[in-house]
Coordinates of C-alpha atoms (C1' of nucleotides) in Angstrom, one line a residue:
Chain A
M1 CA 52.1 129.8 190.9
S2 CA 54.4 132.8 191.1
L3 CA 55.9 131.4 194.2
I4 CA 57.6 128.5 192.5
G5 CA 56.4 128.8 188.9
T6 CA 59.5 130.3 187.5
K7 CA 62.6 129.0 185.9
W8 CA 64.8 129.1 189.0
K9 CA 62.9 129.2 192.2
P10 CA 62.1 125.6 192.6
L11 CA 65.7 124.7 191.8
I12 CA 67.1 127.1 194.4
L13 CA 64.6 126.0 197.0
F14 CA 65.5 122.4 196.3
H15 CA 69.2 123.0 196.9
L16 CA 68.4 124.6 200.2
L17 CA 66.6 121.6 201.5
N18 CA 69.8 120.3 202.9
G19 CA 70.4 123.3 205.0
G20 CA 71.7 126.9 204.8
V21 CA 74.5 127.7 202.3
R22 CA 76.6 130.6 201.5
S23 CA 75.5 132.7 198.6
G24 CA 78.4 131.8 196.3
V25 CA 78.2 128.2 197.1
L26 CA 74.5 128.1 196.3
Q27 CA 74.9 129.9 193.1
K28 CA 77.5 127.4 191.9
K29 CA 75.0 124.6 192.5
I30 CA 72.8 126.1 189.9
P31 CA 74.7 125.9 186.6
G32 CA 73.6 128.3 183.9
I33 CA 72.1 130.9 186.2
S34 CA 73.4 134.4 185.7
N35 CA 74.6 136.4 188.6
K36 CA 71.7 138.8 188.2
M37 CA 69.1 136.1 188.1
F38 CA 70.5 134.4 191.1
T39 CA 70.4 137.5 193.2
Q40 CA 67.1 138.5 191.9
T41 CA 65.6 135.1 192.5
V42 CA 66.8 134.6 196.1
R43 CA 65.7 138.1 197.0
E44 CA 62.2 137.3 195.7
L45 CA 62.2 134.1 197.6
E46 CA 63.1 136.2 200.7
K47 CA 60.2 138.5 200.0
D48 CA 57.9 135.6 199.6
G49 CA 59.0 134.5 203.0
L50 CA 60.4 131.2 201.8
V51 CA 64.1 131.8 202.5
I52 CA 65.9 133.7 205.1
R53 CA 68.9 135.8 204.3
K54 CA 71.6 136.1 206.9
I55 CA 74.2 138.8 206.5
F56 CA 77.6 138.6 208.2
P57 CA 79.1 142.1 208.5
V58 CA 82.5 141.1 207.2
V59 CA 84.7 142.0 204.3
P60 CA 84.5 140.6 201.8
P61 CA 80.7 140.1 202.3
K62 CA 79.3 136.9 203.6
V63 CA 75.7 136.0 203.1
E64 CA 73.9 132.8 203.9
Y65 CA 70.6 131.6 202.7
K66 CA 68.4 129.0 204.3
L67 CA 64.8 127.9 204.1
S68 CA 62.3 129.4 206.4
E69 CA 59.7 127.3 208.0
R70 CA 57.3 128.2 205.3
G71 CA 59.9 127.2 202.8
F72 CA 60.3 123.9 204.4
S73 CA 56.6 123.4 204.1
L74 CA 57.3 123.0 200.4
E75 CA 59.6 120.1 200.9
G76 CA 57.1 117.5 199.8
I77 CA 56.3 119.3 196.7
L78 CA 59.9 120.0 195.9
R79 CA 60.9 116.4 196.3
S80 CA 58.0 115.3 194.3
L81 CA 58.9 117.6 191.5
D82 CA 62.4 116.4 191.6
S83 CA 61.6 112.7 191.6
W84 CA 59.1 113.3 188.9
G85 CA 62.1 114.4 186.9
L86 CA 60.8 117.8 186.0
E87 CA 64.2 119.5 186.2
D88 CA 65.5 117.5 183.3
S89 CA 63.1 115.9 180.9
K90 CA 62.1 117.2 177.6
H91 CA 61.8 120.6 176.2
Chain B
M1 CA 60.3 122.6 185.2
S2 CA 59.1 123.3 181.8
L3 CA 56.4 120.7 182.2
I4 CA 54.5 122.6 184.7
G5 CA 56.6 125.7 185.4
T6 CA 54.5 128.0 183.4
K7 CA 51.6 130.4 184.1
W8 CA 48.8 128.1 182.9
K9 CA 49.9 124.5 182.7
P10 CA 49.3 123.6 186.3
L11 CA 46.0 125.3 186.3
I12 CA 44.8 123.5 183.2
L13 CA 46.1 120.2 184.5
F14 CA 44.4 120.8 187.8
H15 CA 41.0 121.3 186.1
L16 CA 41.4 118.1 184.2
L17 CA 41.8 116.0 187.3
N18 CA 38.0 115.6 187.4
G19 CA 37.9 114.0 184.0
G20 CA 37.8 115.0 180.4
V21 CA 36.1 118.2 179.3
R22 CA 35.3 119.9 176.1
S23 CA 37.7 122.5 174.9
G24 CA 35.4 125.4 175.3
V25 CA 34.3 124.3 178.8
L26 CA 37.8 123.9 180.0
Q27 CA 38.8 127.3 178.7
K28 CA 35.9 128.9 180.5
K29 CA 37.2 127.4 183.7
I30 CA 40.4 129.4 183.4
P31 CA 39.5 133.0 183.7
G32 CA 41.9 135.4 182.2
I33 CA 43.5 133.1 179.7
S34 CA 43.4 134.3 176.2
N35 CA 42.2 132.1 173.4
K36 CA 45.7 131.8 172.0
M37 CA 47.3 130.9 175.2
F38 CA 44.7 128.3 175.9
T39 CA 45.2 126.5 172.7
Q40 CA 48.9 126.8 172.8
T41 CA 49.1 125.5 176.3
V42 CA 46.9 122.5 175.9
R43 CA 48.8 121.6 172.7
E44 CA 52.0 121.7 174.6
L45 CA 50.6 119.5 177.3
E46 CA 49.6 117.2 174.6
K47 CA 53.1 117.1 173.2
D48 CA 54.4 116.6 176.7
G49 CA 52.2 113.5 176.9
L50 CA 50.3 114.8 179.8
V51 CA 46.9 115.3 178.2
I52 CA 45.1 113.5 175.4
R53 CA 43.2 115.4 172.7
K54 CA 40.2 113.7 171.2
I55 CA 38.7 115.2 168.1
F56 CA 35.2 114.5 167.0
P57 CA 34.8 115.0 163.3
V58 CA 31.8 117.1 163.4
V59 CA 30.8 120.7 162.5
P60 CA 31.2 122.9 164.3
P61 CA 34.2 121.2 165.8
K62 CA 34.2 119.3 169.0
V63 CA 37.4 118.5 170.9
E64 CA 37.8 117.0 174.3
Y65 CA 40.8 117.0 176.6
K66 CA 41.6 114.6 179.3
L67 CA 44.6 113.7 181.4
S68 CA 46.8 110.9 180.2
E69 CA 48.1 108.3 182.6
R70 CA 51.3 110.3 182.8
G71 CA 49.2 113.4 183.5
F72 CA 47.5 111.7 186.3
S73 CA 50.8 110.8 187.9
L74 CA 51.0 114.5 188.7
E75 CA 47.9 114.4 190.7
G76 CA 49.6 114.5 194.0
I77 CA 51.8 117.4 193.1
L78 CA 48.9 119.3 191.6
R79 CA 46.8 118.9 194.6
S80 CA 49.6 119.8 196.9
L81 CA 50.2 122.9 194.9
D82 CA 46.6 123.8 195.1
S83 CA 46.2 123.3 198.8
W84 CA 49.4 125.2 199.3
G85 CA 47.6 128.0 197.8
L86 CA 50.0 128.8 195.0
E87 CA 47.3 129.7 192.5
D88 CA 46.2 132.7 194.5
S89 CA 48.6 134.2 197.0
K90 CA 50.8 137.2 196.5
H91 CA 52.4 138.8 193.5
Chain C
dT1 C1' 98.9 151.4 198.0
dA2 C1' 97.1 148.4 194.7
dA3 C1' 95.0 144.1 193.9
dC4 C1' 91.8 140.8 195.7
dT5 C1' 87.7 139.2 197.8
dA6 C1' 82.2 138.0 197.8
dT7 C1' 77.9 139.9 197.1
dA8 C1' 75.1 142.8 194.9
dG9 C1' 73.2 146.7 192.0
dT10 C1' 72.5 149.0 187.5
dA11 C1' 72.0 150.3 182.7
dC12 C1' 71.2 148.5 178.5
dT13 C1' 70.0 145.0 175.1
dT14 C1' 68.1 140.7 173.5
dT15 C1' 64.9 137.0 173.9
dT16 C1' 60.8 135.0 175.2
dT17 C1' 55.9 135.3 176.5
dT18 C1' 51.7 137.0 176.1
dG19 C1' 48.0 139.7 174.2
dT20 C1' 44.9 141.5 170.3
dA21 C1' 42.5 141.2 166.5
dA22 C1' 41.4 139.1 162.5
dG23 C1' 41.0 135.2 159.7
dT24 C1' 39.6 129.9 158.5
dT25 C1' 36.7 125.8 158.3
dA26 C1' 32.3 122.9 156.9
dT27 C1' 27.8 122.0 158.2
dT28 C1' 23.2 123.4 159.8
dG29 C1' 19.1 126.4 160.4
dC30 C1' 16.8 130.2 158.5
Chain D
dG1 C1' 22.9 131.8 150.0
dC2 C1' 24.2 133.7 154.5
dA3 C1' 24.9 133.9 159.2
dA4 C1' 26.1 131.1 163.2
dT5 C1' 28.9 127.7 165.3
dA6 C1' 33.6 125.7 168.0
dA7 C1' 38.1 125.3 167.7
dC8 C1' 41.7 126.9 166.1
dT9 C1' 45.6 129.7 163.5
dT10 C1' 48.2 133.6 162.2
dA11 C1' 50.4 138.1 162.0
dC12 C1' 51.6 141.8 164.5
dA13 C1' 52.4 144.5 168.9
dA14 C1' 53.2 145.0 173.7
dA15 C1' 55.1 143.4 177.8
dA16 C1' 57.9 140.6 180.7
dA17 C1' 61.9 137.9 181.6
dA18 C1' 66.7 137.1 181.1
dG19 C1' 71.4 138.1 179.6
dT20 C1' 75.7 141.1 179.5
dA21 C1' 78.9 144.0 181.1
dC22 C1' 80.2 147.2 184.3
dT23 C1' 80.3 149.4 189.0
dA24 C1' 80.5 149.6 194.2
dT25 C1' 82.2 148.1 198.7
dA26 C1' 86.0 148.0 202.4
dG27 C1' 88.9 145.2 204.9
dT28 C1' 93.3 142.1 204.0
dT29 C1' 97.3 140.9 202.1
dA30 C1' 101.4 141.3 199.1

DNA sequence: TAACTATAGTACTTTTTTGTAAGTTATTGC
DNA sequence: GCAATAACTTACAAAAAAGTACTATAGTTA
């Protein structure tokens, strides 16, 4: 479960289903996440092989995240979770 | 995510897919869970409306857990998670 | 040259989860 | 009457997760 069984991972993965996004943009899509947790989480997802991190050597930094193939294999689950309403409902 | 985004919930739900089980039996199917976490988790699942708790007024106590209809609606997700190998893999 | 930018790292604290060990219960078998 | 039973419950301690605030980077632009 560690792959998606955390507070933020599924949410981040879900937002990446539509394609790669710049770091800052992605983070803004996740209200309530702290800077630290965001970085930490995407980095873990990268280690898990679910997302790919692309760095552009420019200043100020530019980094894009996108799903890996493995990440996309979760699409069904992610969409199920979403439509099941897990992100919102109680608790 | 709180509904299944925890260490034990998905596992417990998964084991209930085959039908109702007695408390002690269910617990033994989940190696590594402490007594406290087991009780706590099934009780939360009950509050979430995903499992039904049936008490038999006997001594020593007898309690059975089974999935509610709502719980069964997670079947697809649970099986996907399982076949995706989330229970095991890294970390 | 000083401020600004986007991304991330780090130290430290607080909060949340989880584990451990010890009760509690009411009946039955000895 | 006393231990054994199944399913908890509780208090306390330990561990893990998350939050906060601050720092670094190095080109660009005012």
